[in-house]
Coordinates of C-alpha atoms in Angstrom, one line a residue:
Chain A
M1 CA 0.0 0.0 0.0
G2 CA 2.8 2.3 0.8
A3 CA 4.3 2.1 -2.6
I4 CA 0.9 2.7 -4.3
N5 CA 0.3 5.7 -2.1
A6 CA 3.7 7.1 -2.9
V7 CA 2.9 6.8 -6.7
K8 CA -0.4 8.5 -6.1
D9 CA 1.2 11.3 -4.2
A10 CA 3.8 11.7 -6.9
I11 CA 1.0 12.0 -9.6
N12 CA -1.0 14.4 -7.4
F13 CA 2.1 16.5 -7.1
L14 CA 2.9 16.4 -10.8
T15 CA -0.6 17.5 -11.8
A16 CA -0.5 20.7 -9.8
P17 CA -1.2 23.4 -12.4
A18 CA 2.3 25.0 -12.4
I19 CA 4.1 21.7 -12.9
F20 CA 1.5 20.1 -15.1
I21 CA 1.3 22.9 -17.6
S22 CA 5.0 23.5 -17.6
L23 CA 5.7 19.8 -18.2
A24 CA 3.1 19.7 -21.0
A25 CA 4.6 22.7 -22.6
V26 CA 8.1 21.3 -22.5
L27 CA 7.0 18.0 -23.9
F28 CA 5.0 19.9 -26.6
F29 CA 8.1 21.8 -27.8
I30 CA 10.3 18.7 -27.7
A31 CA 7.9 16.2 -29.3
V32 CA 6.0 18.1 -32.0
P33 CA 8.9 18.9 -34.3
R34 CA 10.6 15.5 -34.1
R35 CA 9.6 12.7 -36.4
A36 CA 10.7 10.0 -33.9
F37 CA 7.7 10.8 -31.6
W38 CA 5.1 10.2 -34.3
T39 CA 5.7 6.6 -35.3
R40 CA 3.3 3.7 -34.9
R41 CA 5.2 2.2 -32.0
V42 CA 5.0 5.5 -30.0
A43 CA 1.3 5.6 -30.8
M44 CA 0.7 2.1 -29.5
V45 CA 2.8 2.6 -26.4
G46 CA 1.0 5.9 -25.8
T47 CA -2.5 4.4 -26.2
I48 CA -1.7 1.5 -24.0
L49 CA -0.1 3.6 -21.2
G50 CA -3.1 6.1 -21.4
A51 CA -5.6 3.3 -21.2
L52 CA -3.7 1.6 -18.4
F53 CA -3.5 4.9 -16.5
V54 CA -7.2 5.5 -16.7
G55 CA -8.0 1.8 -16.1
V56 CA -5.8 1.3 -13.1
S57 CA -6.7 4.7 -11.7
M58 CA -10.4 3.7 -11.7
L59 CA -9.6 1.6 -8.7
D60 CA -9.1 4.8 -6.8
P61 CA -12.5 6.0 -5.5
D62 CA -11.8 9.7 -5.8
F63 CA -10.5 9.3 -9.4
A64 CA -13.5 7.1 -10.3
L65 CA -16.0 9.5 -8.8
I66 CA -14.9 12.4 -11.2
V67 CA -14.2 10.4 -14.3
K68 CA -17.5 8.4 -14.1
K69 CA -19.6 11.6 -13.9
A70 CA -21.7 11.1 -17.0
D71 CA -20.8 14.5 -18.5
N72 CA -17.1 13.8 -18.0
V73 CA -17.1 10.6 -20.0
P74 CA -17.0 12.5 -23.4
I75 CA -14.1 14.5 -22.2
V76 CA -12.0 11.4 -21.5
A77 CA -13.0 10.2 -25.0
M78 CA -12.0 13.6 -26.4
L79 CA -8.6 13.4 -24.8
F80 CA -7.9 10.1 -26.5
L81 CA -9.3 11.4 -29.8
V82 CA -7.2 14.6 -29.7
G83 CA -4.2 12.4 -29.0
F84 CA -5.0 10.1 -31.8
F85 CA -5.7 12.8 -34.4
L86 CA -2.6 14.7 -33.3
W87 CA -0.6 11.6 -34.0
L88 CA -2.4 11.0 -37.3
S89 CA -1.8 14.5 -38.6
L90 CA 1.8 14.8 -37.4
S91 CA 2.8 11.3 -38.6
Q92 CA 1.5 12.1 -42.1
A93 CA 3.1 15.6 -41.9
H94 CA 6.6 14.2 -41.0
E95 CA 6.2 11.5 -43.6
N96 CA 5.4 14.1 -46.3
D97 CA 8.4 16.2 -45.1
A98 CA 10.7 13.2 -45.7
R99 CA 9.2 12.7 -49.2
I100 CA 9.6 16.4 -50.1
A101 CA 13.2 16.3 -48.8
A102 CA 13.9 13.4 -51.1
G103 CA 12.4 15.3 -54.0
E104 CA 9.1 13.4 -54.2
P105 CA 5.7 15.0 -54.0
P106 CA 3.7 14.7 -50.8
V107 CA 1.4 11.6 -50.6
E108 CA -1.6 13.7 -51.5
G109 CA 0.2 15.0 -54.6
T110 CA 1.1 11.7 -56.2
P111 CA -0.5 11.1 -59.6
R112 CA -2.5 8.2 -58.2
E113 CA -4.0 10.5 -55.5
A114 CA -4.5 13.5 -57.7
E115 CA -6.6 11.4 -60.1
K116 CA -10.3 12.2 -60.0
T117 CA -12.9 9.7 -59.0
W118 CA -16.7 9.6 -58.9
V119 CA -18.6 11.2 -56.0
W120 CA -21.2 8.5 -56.6
P121 CA -20.4 5.9 -55.4
D122 CA -17.0 6.5 -53.9
L123 CA -17.5 9.5 -51.7
V124 CA -21.2 8.9 -51.0
Y125 CA -20.3 5.4 -49.8
T126 CA -17.7 6.6 -47.4
E127 CA -20.1 9.2 -46.0
M128 CA -22.8 6.6 -45.5
L129 CA -20.4 4.3 -43.7
C130 CA -19.3 7.1 -41.4
M131 CA -22.9 7.9 -40.7
V132 CA -23.8 4.3 -39.8
I133 CA -20.8 3.9 -37.5
G134 CA -21.6 7.3 -35.9
M135 CA -25.2 6.3 -35.3
I136 CA -24.1 2.9 -33.8
V137 CA -21.7 4.6 -31.4
L138 CA -24.3 7.1 -30.4
V139 CA -27.0 4.5 -29.7
V140 CA -24.7 2.2 -27.8
W141 CA -23.4 5.2 -25.8
S142 CA -26.9 6.3 -25.1
L143 CA -28.1 2.9 -24.0
A144 CA -25.1 2.5 -21.7
L145 CA -25.1 5.9 -20.1
A146 CA -28.1 7.8 -18.9
A147 CA -28.1 11.6 -19.4
P148 CA -27.5 13.3 -16.1
I149 CA -30.4 14.9 -14.2
E150 CA -29.6 16.4 -10.8
E151 CA -31.9 18.0 -8.2
P152 CA -34.3 20.6 -9.4
A153 CA -32.9 24.1 -9.9
N154 CA -32.6 26.0 -6.7
P155 CA -31.3 29.5 -7.0
A156 CA -30.8 29.7 -3.2
R157 CA -28.3 26.8 -3.1
T158 CA -25.0 27.3 -5.0
P159 CA -23.1 24.1 -5.6
N160 CA -19.4 24.1 -4.8
P161 CA -17.7 24.0 -7.2
S162 CA -20.0 25.7 -9.8
K163 CA -18.7 24.9 -13.2
A164 CA -19.5 26.2 -16.6
P165 CA -20.3 23.6 -19.4
W166 CA -17.1 21.5 -19.9
Y167 CA -16.1 23.2 -23.2
F168 CA -15.9 26.6 -21.5
L169 CA -13.8 25.3 -18.6
G170 CA -10.6 26.5 -20.3
L171 CA -12.0 30.0 -20.1
Q172 CA -13.1 29.4 -16.5
E173 CA -9.5 28.2 -15.7
M174 CA -8.2 31.5 -17.2
L175 CA -10.2 33.3 -14.4
V176 CA -7.5 32.1 -12.0
Y177 CA -5.1 34.4 -13.8
F178 CA -7.2 37.2 -15.3
D179 CA -10.4 39.1 -14.3
P180 CA -13.7 38.2 -16.0
W181 CA -13.6 41.2 -18.4
L182 CA -10.4 39.7 -19.9
A183 CA -10.9 35.9 -19.3
G184 CA -14.6 35.9 -20.0
V185 CA -15.1 38.6 -22.6
V186 CA -12.0 40.0 -24.3
F187 CA -9.9 36.8 -24.7
P188 CA -12.8 34.7 -26.0
S189 CA -13.6 37.4 -28.5
L190 CA -9.9 37.6 -29.5
I191 CA -9.9 33.8 -29.9
I192 CA -12.7 34.1 -32.4
V193 CA -11.2 37.1 -34.2
G194 CA -7.8 35.4 -34.2
L195 CA -9.1 32.3 -35.7
M196 CA -10.9 34.3 -38.4
A197 CA -7.7 36.3 -39.1
I198 CA -5.5 33.2 -39.7
P199 CA -6.0 32.9 -43.5
Y200 CA -5.3 36.6 -43.9
I201 CA -2.2 36.7 -41.7
D202 CA -0.6 33.5 -42.9
V203 CA 0.8 34.5 -46.3
N204 CA 2.9 31.3 -46.6
P205 CA 1.6 29.7 -49.8
K206 CA 3.1 26.3 -49.0
G207 CA 1.3 23.4 -47.3
N208 CA -2.0 24.1 -49.0
G209 CA -3.9 20.8 -49.2
Y210 CA -1.5 18.3 -47.7
F211 CA 0.0 17.5 -44.3
T212 CA 3.4 19.0 -43.7
F213 CA 5.3 20.3 -40.8
K214 CA 8.6 21.7 -42.1
E215 CA 7.0 24.0 -44.6
R216 CA 4.9 25.8 -42.0
K217 CA 6.6 25.2 -38.7
V218 CA 5.8 28.4 -37.0
E219 CA 2.1 28.5 -37.9
I220 CA 1.6 24.9 -36.8
M221 CA 3.5 25.4 -33.5
L222 CA 1.5 28.6 -32.7
F223 CA -1.8 27.0 -33.5
L224 CA -1.1 23.7 -31.7
F225 CA 0.2 25.6 -28.7
G226 CA -3.1 27.5 -28.5
F227 CA -5.3 24.4 -29.2
L228 CA -3.5 21.8 -27.1
I229 CA -2.0 23.7 -24.2
L230 CA -4.1 26.8 -23.8
W231 CA -7.4 25.1 -24.7
V232 CA -7.6 21.3 -24.4
L233 CA -5.2 21.1 -21.4
L234 CA -7.0 23.8 -19.6
V235 CA -10.3 22.1 -20.2
L236 CA -8.8 18.9 -18.7
L237 CA -7.5 20.9 -15.8
G238 CA -10.8 22.7 -15.2
T239 CA -12.8 19.5 -15.4
F240 CA -10.8 16.9 -13.5
L241 CA -8.4 18.9 -11.2
R242 CA -10.5 21.8 -9.9
G243 CA -12.7 21.1 -7.0
P244 CA -14.6 23.2 -4.3
N245 CA -13.6 26.9 -4.4
W246 CA -11.8 26.2 -7.6
N247 CA -8.9 24.8 -5.6
F248 CA -6.6 22.4 -7.2
F249 CA -7.1 18.7 -6.3
G250 CA -4.9 15.9 -7.6
P251 CA -6.6 13.1 -9.5
Y252 CA -6.5 10.9 -6.4
E253 CA -7.4 13.5 -3.9
Y254 CA -10.7 13.8 -2.0
W255 CA -12.6 17.0 -2.9
D256 CA -12.5 18.5 0.6
L257 CA -14.7 21.5 0.9
H258 CA -12.5 22.8 3.7
K259 CA -9.2 22.5 1.9
L260 CA -7.3 25.7 2.7
E261 CA -5.0 27.3 0.2
A262 CA -2.8 30.1 1.2
L263 CA -3.7 33.2 -0.8
N264 CA -0.6 35.3 -0.7
N265 CA -0.9 37.0 -4.1
V266 CA 0.5 40.4 -4.4
N267 CA -0.2 43.2 -6.8
L268 CA 2.6 44.8 -8.8
S269 CA 1.9 48.2 -7.1
E270 CA 2.5 46.5 -3.7
Y271 CA 5.7 45.0 -4.9
V272 CA 7.0 48.4 -6.1
F273 CA 5.7 50.8 -3.4
V274 CA 5.8 48.5 -0.4
K275 CA 8.2 45.6 -0.8
W276 CA 10.9 47.2 -2.9
T277 CA 10.9 51.0 -2.2
H278 CA 9.0 51.1 1.2
L279 CA 7.3 54.3 0.1
G280 CA 3.8 53.1 1.0
L281 CA 1.0 53.0 -1.5
P282 CA 0.2 56.4 -3.1
R283 CA -3.4 57.6 -2.5
N284 CA -3.9 58.5 -6.2
M285 CA -5.1 55.5 -8.1
L286 CA -3.2 56.4 -11.3
L287 CA 0.0 57.1 -9.5
R288 CA -0.3 53.9 -7.5
E289 CA -0.8 51.9 -10.7
L290 CA 1.8 53.8 -12.7
P291 CA 4.4 50.9 -12.8
G292 CA 1.8 48.5 -14.1
I293 CA 0.3 51.0 -16.6
L294 CA 3.9 51.6 -17.9
A295 CA 4.5 47.8 -18.1
V296 CA 1.3 47.2 -20.1
L297 CA 1.9 50.2 -22.3
F298 CA 5.3 48.9 -23.0
Y299 CA 3.9 45.4 -23.8
V300 CA 1.2 46.6 -26.2
G301 CA 2.7 49.9 -27.4
V302 CA 6.5 49.6 -27.6
L303 CA 7.2 45.9 -27.8
P304 CA 5.5 45.3 -31.2
G305 CA 7.6 48.0 -32.7
L306 CA 10.7 46.7 -31.1
L307 CA 10.1 43.2 -32.3
A308 CA 9.3 44.5 -35.8
F309 CA 12.8 45.9 -36.4
R310 CA 15.0 43.3 -34.8
H311 CA 16.0 39.8 -35.6
R312 CA 17.3 39.2 -32.1
I313 CA 16.6 40.9 -28.8
L314 CA 19.1 40.6 -26.0
G315 CA 20.7 37.8 -28.0
L316 CA 17.6 35.8 -28.2
P317 CA 16.1 34.9 -31.6
I318 CA 12.7 36.3 -30.7
G319 CA 12.7 39.3 -33.0
L320 CA 9.9 39.4 -35.7
K321 CA 11.6 41.4 -38.4
K322 CA 11.3 38.5 -40.8
Y323 CA 7.5 38.6 -40.3
Y324 CA 7.3 42.4 -40.5
D325 CA 9.1 42.3 -43.8
R326 CA 7.0 39.5 -45.1
L327 CA 3.6 40.8 -43.8
G328 CA 3.8 44.5 -44.2
P329 CA 2.7 46.9 -41.5
W330 CA -1.1 46.2 -41.3
R331 CA -0.9 42.4 -41.3
Y332 CA 2.0 42.5 -38.9
A333 CA 0.1 44.8 -36.5
V334 CA -2.8 42.4 -36.3
F335 CA -0.5 39.4 -36.1
V336 CA 1.6 40.8 -33.3
M337 CA -1.4 42.0 -31.2
L338 CA -3.0 38.6 -31.4
L339 CA 0.3 36.9 -30.7
L340 CA 1.0 39.1 -27.6
S341 CA -2.6 38.5 -26.4
M342 CA -2.1 34.8 -26.6
I343 CA 1.3 34.9 -24.9
A344 CA -0.1 37.1 -22.2
L345 CA -1.7 34.0 -20.6
P346 CA 1.4 32.0 -20.2
I347 CA 3.3 35.1 -19.1
K348 CA 0.7 35.8 -16.4
M349 CA 0.8 32.1 -15.4
V350 CA 4.6 32.1 -14.9
L351 CA 4.4 35.4 -13.0
R352 CA 1.8 33.9 -10.7
W353 CA 3.7 30.7 -10.1
T354 CA 7.0 32.4 -9.5
L355 CA 6.2 35.8 -7.9
N356 CA 2.7 35.3 -6.6
L357 CA 1.8 38.3 -8.8
K358 CA -1.9 39.0 -8.6
Y359 CA -2.5 42.0 -10.9
I360 CA -0.2 44.0 -13.0
I361 CA -2.7 46.9 -13.0
A362 CA -5.2 46.7 -10.1
M363 CA -7.9 49.3 -10.3
P364 CA -10.8 47.6 -8.6
E365 CA -12.4 51.1 -8.2
I366 CA -13.3 51.0 -11.9
F367 CA -13.3 47.2 -12.4
F368 CA -10.1 47.5 -14.4
N369 CA -7.6 44.8 -13.4
I370 CA -5.0 43.2 -15.6
Chain B
M1 CA -34.9 -26.5 -80.0
A2 CA -34.3 -23.1 -78.7
T3 CA -34.4 -22.7 -74.9
A4 CA -36.8 -20.1 -73.7
P5 CA -35.0 -17.1 -72.0
E6 CA -34.9 -17.7 -68.2
P7 CA -37.6 -15.7 -66.5
K8 CA -36.4 -12.8 -64.4
P9 CA -36.8 -13.3 -60.6
F10 CA -39.7 -11.7 -58.9
I11 CA -37.8 -8.9 -57.2
A12 CA -36.1 -7.9 -60.5
R13 CA -39.4 -7.9 -62.2
T14 CA -41.0 -5.7 -59.5
W15 CA -38.0 -3.4 -59.7
D16 CA -38.3 -3.0 -63.4
Y17 CA -42.0 -2.4 -63.1
V18 CA -41.6 0.3 -60.3
T19 CA -38.9 2.2 -62.1
E20 CA -40.9 2.3 -65.3
T21 CA -43.9 4.0 -63.7
Q22 CA -44.6 7.6 -64.3
I23 CA -44.4 8.4 -60.6
W24 CA -40.8 7.0 -60.3
K25 CA -39.7 8.7 -63.5
S26 CA -41.0 12.0 -62.3
I27 CA -38.9 11.8 -59.2
F28 CA -35.7 10.3 -60.6
R29 CA -34.8 11.5 -64.0
H30 CA -32.0 9.0 -64.6
G31 CA -31.4 5.3 -64.5
M32 CA -29.3 3.3 -62.0
P33 CA -26.0 5.2 -61.4
D34 CA -23.9 2.4 -62.9
T35 CA -22.9 4.3 -66.0
N36 CA -20.8 7.5 -66.0
R37 CA -23.7 9.5 -67.5
N38 CA -26.0 8.5 -64.7
R39 CA -23.3 9.1 -62.1
V40 CA -23.2 12.7 -63.2
L41 CA -27.0 12.9 -63.3
V42 CA -27.5 11.5 -59.8
V43 CA -25.3 14.3 -58.4
M44 CA -26.6 17.1 -60.6
T45 CA -30.3 16.4 -60.3
N46 CA -30.4 15.9 -56.5
V47 CA -30.6 19.0 -54.4
F48 CA -28.7 17.4 -51.5
L49 CA -26.1 15.6 -53.5
H50 CA -25.4 18.5 -55.8
L51 CA -23.6 20.3 -52.9
H52 CA -20.9 17.8 -53.9
P53 CA -19.0 18.1 -57.2
V54 CA -19.4 15.3 -59.7
K55 CA -15.8 14.1 -59.5
I56 CA -13.4 14.5 -56.7
R57 CA -9.7 14.0 -56.0
K58 CA -8.9 10.5 -54.7
S59 CA -6.8 12.1 -51.9
G60 CA -10.0 13.9 -50.9
I61 CA -12.0 10.9 -50.0
R62 CA -9.3 9.0 -48.0
L63 CA -10.4 8.9 -44.4
K64 CA -6.7 9.4 -43.4
F65 CA -6.9 12.8 -45.0
T66 CA -10.4 14.1 -44.2
W67 CA -11.1 12.2 -40.9
C68 CA -14.8 12.7 -42.0
M69 CA -15.1 15.1 -39.1
G70 CA -17.0 17.8 -41.0
G71 CA -19.4 15.2 -42.3
L72 CA -19.9 13.8 -38.9
T73 CA -20.6 17.2 -37.5
F74 CA -23.3 17.8 -40.1
F75 CA -24.6 14.3 -39.4
L76 CA -24.8 15.1 -35.7
F77 CA -26.6 18.3 -36.4
L78 CA -29.2 16.3 -38.3
V79 CA -29.4 13.9 -35.3
E80 CA -29.8 16.8 -32.9
T81 CA -32.5 18.3 -35.1
F82 CA -34.5 15.1 -35.2
T83 CA -34.2 14.1 -31.6
G84 CA -34.7 17.7 -30.5
L85 CA -37.9 17.9 -32.4
L86 CA -39.2 14.8 -30.6
L87 CA -38.1 16.2 -27.3
M88 CA -40.0 19.4 -28.0
F89 CA -43.3 17.4 -28.1
Y90 CA -42.8 16.6 -24.4
Y91 CA -41.0 19.6 -23.0
R92 CA -42.5 22.8 -21.8
P93 CA -40.0 25.7 -21.2
T94 CA -41.4 27.1 -18.0
V95 CA -40.0 26.9 -14.5
A96 CA -43.1 25.0 -13.3
Y97 CA -42.9 22.2 -15.9
A98 CA -39.4 22.0 -17.3
Y99 CA -37.7 19.9 -14.7
M100 CA -40.6 17.5 -14.3
D101 CA -41.0 17.0 -18.0
I102 CA -37.3 15.9 -18.2
V103 CA -37.8 13.6 -15.2
D104 CA -40.9 12.1 -16.9
L105 CA -38.9 11.4 -20.0
A106 CA -36.3 9.5 -17.9
E107 CA -38.8 7.6 -15.8
Q108 CA -42.0 7.0 -17.9
V109 CA -40.5 6.0 -21.2
P110 CA -39.2 2.4 -21.3
L111 CA -35.9 2.2 -23.1
G112 CA -36.3 5.9 -24.1
I113 CA -33.0 7.2 -25.2
M114 CA -34.0 10.4 -27.1
R115 CA -32.6 12.7 -24.5
E116 CA -29.5 10.6 -24.2
I117 CA -28.9 10.7 -27.9
H118 CA -29.6 14.4 -27.9
R119 CA -27.2 15.1 -25.0
W120 CA -24.3 12.8 -26.1
G121 CA -24.8 13.9 -29.7
A122 CA -24.3 17.5 -28.6
H123 CA -21.1 16.7 -26.7
A124 CA -19.9 14.6 -29.7
M125 CA -20.7 17.5 -32.0
V126 CA -18.6 19.9 -30.0
I127 CA -15.7 17.5 -30.2
T128 CA -16.1 16.7 -33.9
V129 CA -16.3 20.4 -34.8
W130 CA -13.0 21.0 -33.0
L131 CA -11.4 18.1 -34.7
H132 CA -12.7 19.3 -38.1
M133 CA -11.1 22.7 -37.5
F134 CA -7.9 20.9 -36.4
R135 CA -7.8 18.9 -39.6
V136 CA -8.5 21.9 -41.8
F137 CA -5.7 23.8 -40.1
M138 CA -3.2 21.0 -40.3
T139 CA -3.8 20.5 -44.1
G140 CA -3.6 24.3 -44.7
S141 CA -7.0 24.1 -46.2
Y142 CA -7.8 27.7 -45.1
K143 CA -5.3 29.1 -47.5
P144 CA -6.5 30.9 -50.7
P145 CA -9.0 30.5 -52.2
R146 CA -10.7 29.1 -49.1
E147 CA -10.2 32.0 -46.6
F148 CA -13.8 33.0 -46.6
N149 CA -15.0 29.5 -46.0
W150 CA -12.7 29.1 -43.0
N151 CA -14.4 32.2 -41.6
V152 CA -17.8 30.7 -42.1
G153 CA -16.5 27.7 -40.4
V154 CA -15.3 29.7 -37.4
I155 CA -18.7 31.2 -37.0
L156 CA -20.3 27.8 -37.2
L157 CA -18.0 26.5 -34.5
V158 CA -19.1 29.4 -32.3
L159 CA -22.7 28.7 -33.1
T160 CA -22.2 25.0 -32.2
L161 CA -20.9 26.0 -28.8
L162 CA -23.8 28.4 -28.3
L163 CA -26.3 25.8 -29.3
S164 CA -24.8 23.5 -26.7
F165 CA -24.7 26.3 -24.1
T166 CA -28.3 27.3 -24.6
G167 CA -29.4 23.7 -24.5
Y168 CA -27.5 23.1 -21.2
L169 CA -30.0 25.2 -19.3
L170 CA -33.2 23.5 -20.5
P171 CA -33.3 20.5 -18.0
W172 CA -33.6 23.1 -15.3
D173 CA -31.7 21.2 -12.7
Q174 CA -28.9 22.4 -10.4
L175 CA -26.3 21.4 -13.1
A176 CA -28.1 23.5 -15.6
I177 CA -28.8 26.8 -13.9
W178 CA -25.4 27.0 -12.2
A179 CA -23.5 26.3 -15.3
I180 CA -25.4 29.0 -17.1
T181 CA -25.0 31.3 -14.1
V182 CA -21.2 30.9 -14.1
G183 CA -21.1 31.3 -17.9
S184 CA -23.4 34.3 -18.1
N185 CA -21.7 36.0 -15.1
M186 CA -18.9 36.8 -17.5
A187 CA -21.2 39.2 -19.4
R188 CA -21.4 41.3 -16.3
A189 CA -17.8 42.3 -16.9
T190 CA -18.2 43.2 -20.6
P191 CA -16.2 46.5 -21.1
L192 CA -18.7 49.4 -21.3
L193 CA -21.7 47.1 -21.6
G194 CA -21.6 45.2 -18.3
H195 CA -22.4 46.8 -15.0
E196 CA -19.1 45.4 -13.5
G197 CA -17.1 46.0 -16.6
P198 CA -14.4 48.6 -17.0
G199 CA -15.6 51.8 -18.5
A200 CA -19.3 51.2 -17.6
Q201 CA -19.0 54.0 -14.9
L202 CA -18.3 56.5 -17.7
L203 CA -21.7 56.0 -19.2
V204 CA -23.8 58.2 -17.0
L205 CA -26.4 60.9 -17.7
G206 CA -25.9 63.4 -14.9
D207 CA -25.9 61.1 -12.0
V208 CA -28.1 58.4 -13.6
K209 CA -26.2 55.3 -14.4
M210 CA -27.0 54.0 -17.9
V211 CA -25.4 50.6 -17.4
H212 CA -26.7 48.8 -14.3
A213 CA -27.7 45.3 -13.4
G214 CA -31.1 45.8 -15.0
S215 CA -29.8 47.1 -18.3
D216 CA -26.5 45.5 -19.1
A217 CA -25.3 42.8 -21.5
R218 CA -26.1 40.1 -18.9
F219 CA -29.6 41.3 -18.5
A220 CA -30.1 41.2 -22.3
L221 CA -28.8 37.6 -22.4
L222 CA -30.9 36.4 -19.5
G223 CA -34.0 38.5 -19.7
G224 CA -33.6 39.2 -16.0
R225 CA -31.2 39.8 -13.2
F226 CA -30.6 36.1 -12.6
V227 CA -31.1 32.8 -14.4
G228 CA -34.9 32.5 -14.1
E229 CA -38.1 32.3 -16.1
G230 CA -37.0 34.9 -18.7
A231 CA -33.6 33.1 -19.3
L232 CA -35.3 29.7 -19.7
L233 CA -37.6 31.0 -22.4
R234 CA -34.9 33.0 -24.1
F235 CA -32.5 30.1 -24.2
Y236 CA -35.3 27.8 -25.4
V237 CA -36.2 30.0 -28.3
L238 CA -32.6 30.5 -29.3
H239 CA -31.8 26.8 -28.9
C240 CA -34.7 25.5 -30.9
V241 CA -35.2 28.2 -33.5
G242 CA -32.8 31.1 -33.6
I243 CA -29.4 29.5 -33.6
P244 CA -30.4 26.4 -35.7
L245 CA -31.8 28.7 -38.3
V246 CA -28.7 30.8 -38.6
A247 CA -26.5 27.7 -38.5
G248 CA -28.6 26.0 -41.2
I249 CA -28.1 29.0 -43.5
L250 CA -24.4 29.2 -42.8
M251 CA -24.0 25.4 -43.3
A252 CA -25.6 25.7 -46.8
I253 CA -23.1 28.5 -47.6
H254 CA -20.2 26.5 -46.1
F255 CA -20.9 23.3 -48.1
W256 CA -21.6 25.3 -51.3
R257 CA -18.3 27.2 -50.9
V258 CA -16.4 24.0 -50.4
R259 CA -17.5 23.0 -53.9
K260 CA -17.2 26.5 -55.4
D261 CA -13.7 27.0 -54.0
G262 CA -12.4 24.0 -55.9
G263 CA -13.7 21.0 -53.9
I264 CA -11.7 19.4 -51.2
S265 CA -8.2 20.8 -50.9
G266 CA -5.2 19.1 -52.4
P267 CA -1.7 20.0 -53.5
L268 CA -1.8 22.5 -56.3

């Protein structure tokens, strides 16, 4: 028992948001660009390990309680599906890259594949088959699992935790780091706008109509980082690892209503005026928040320009001059603002984990906190 | 002695008879699609099939390339429409009846799985629409000339989430109203338009606040200051009529544009 508990404790420890998200991000940057990670063998081992993890973990009552919640079953299925399709797309992408490097066309471009075929019966047949299989899955699923119905609505009794529908839990998880006006309104709008802007910002003509990684590395890394780490992973976190009071609970941890988490988050103004300079917080709101306002103005006002005219900044290859030259001022402006908005989330996460930073600008008087 | 030609089996004779009638011929203006001419006609003369081109790249029908996720999303939309229609026969969107109607469906209908199919189909549709977007991105299929259709797709994705979100409230149980409460609380913080959003304090006439809990974005969404009778009716109407109507029109455009923009994408 001792050994099992030690493993459980280790997994509980590793799934804490700071460690979990960081590990996932590191694995993401190591694995996605390397062909060796997207072979059949890795897929098999990954599937077996994943299934073993879920299967064995079901023996733990706290784990089983969350995973067996009827509405959470599709999320488990989604995690496996996203994993499978990530593998399917990247294995084909890396395969095509190898072909292109050898001077051959991508698989989709071979004469055999470029040949035209009849919609009736070839395509219609595939569509019908997919429909039939889809219907069978849906009926079996519906027979096996009843749709949840809880107690009647009672506006006087707030459940703890109160969670949004599962596909919005990534946004709810963002509320840990940003206020509702950003996490609930501005960022979701920017996600939609950003997605819609993709075809107009991405001027790379390559990789149209076939899987490839090498020909569009940066686009794919940016999109996948957003989709996998900032969306799917946060949905997972919000669904399975957030309990009462939105506190973190490891997968094998009991959801204790009375779990206490030290709240020692500090605003930037308090860092500057109290901790570092001992001046005391100024009375005037704007003066108090001046450091934060300057930081944000630098981030959205100066940084885009700085990035546009440098290949390297402080010796790091993070300059965007290449993109500025390729995109021109307007496309670049949209691109860089979307990019900085997206990166604002990991930046705020790291600041929270390392410095316990609560707000960069804190003006609760006018509901303006960043 | 010449042998008499073997008589056709009964089914074949019936088939011949049926397909020769005026009624049949008025519906289907072509023969069996086993010749190239008829394969063209079957697609061209059918309002549903003609959203497809007549011929298509071989790479475009391989499941390894398409994953069939767009097709499955559309299929799930049809499933949701059908099961949703049946559920509408038994469900009344009022605070007094809503919850009991759902309980009745669960307890009074032996082997009834309409609500199950509807709910799991909705979850599945959210997943398939994400995976469809994922596939379209990974194959670069949003690149010219398909930029506009990608945009239509993004709106359809948002509408799918909204369809699911509005439907989430209808069972009127604890799960439903608190999920919608959490979700719609965000609207409070809309800049300028939410009563707890930055900038809303600026919108005053003299000392009268223009944006308050009874006039902000959240109030417009819920038809009230909290998730109550007004929200239930509003979400019901949006769920059953408003959003499906818009989504249906956009889907027609989406499929049409797939064809008009050169069919399924492939290397140029």
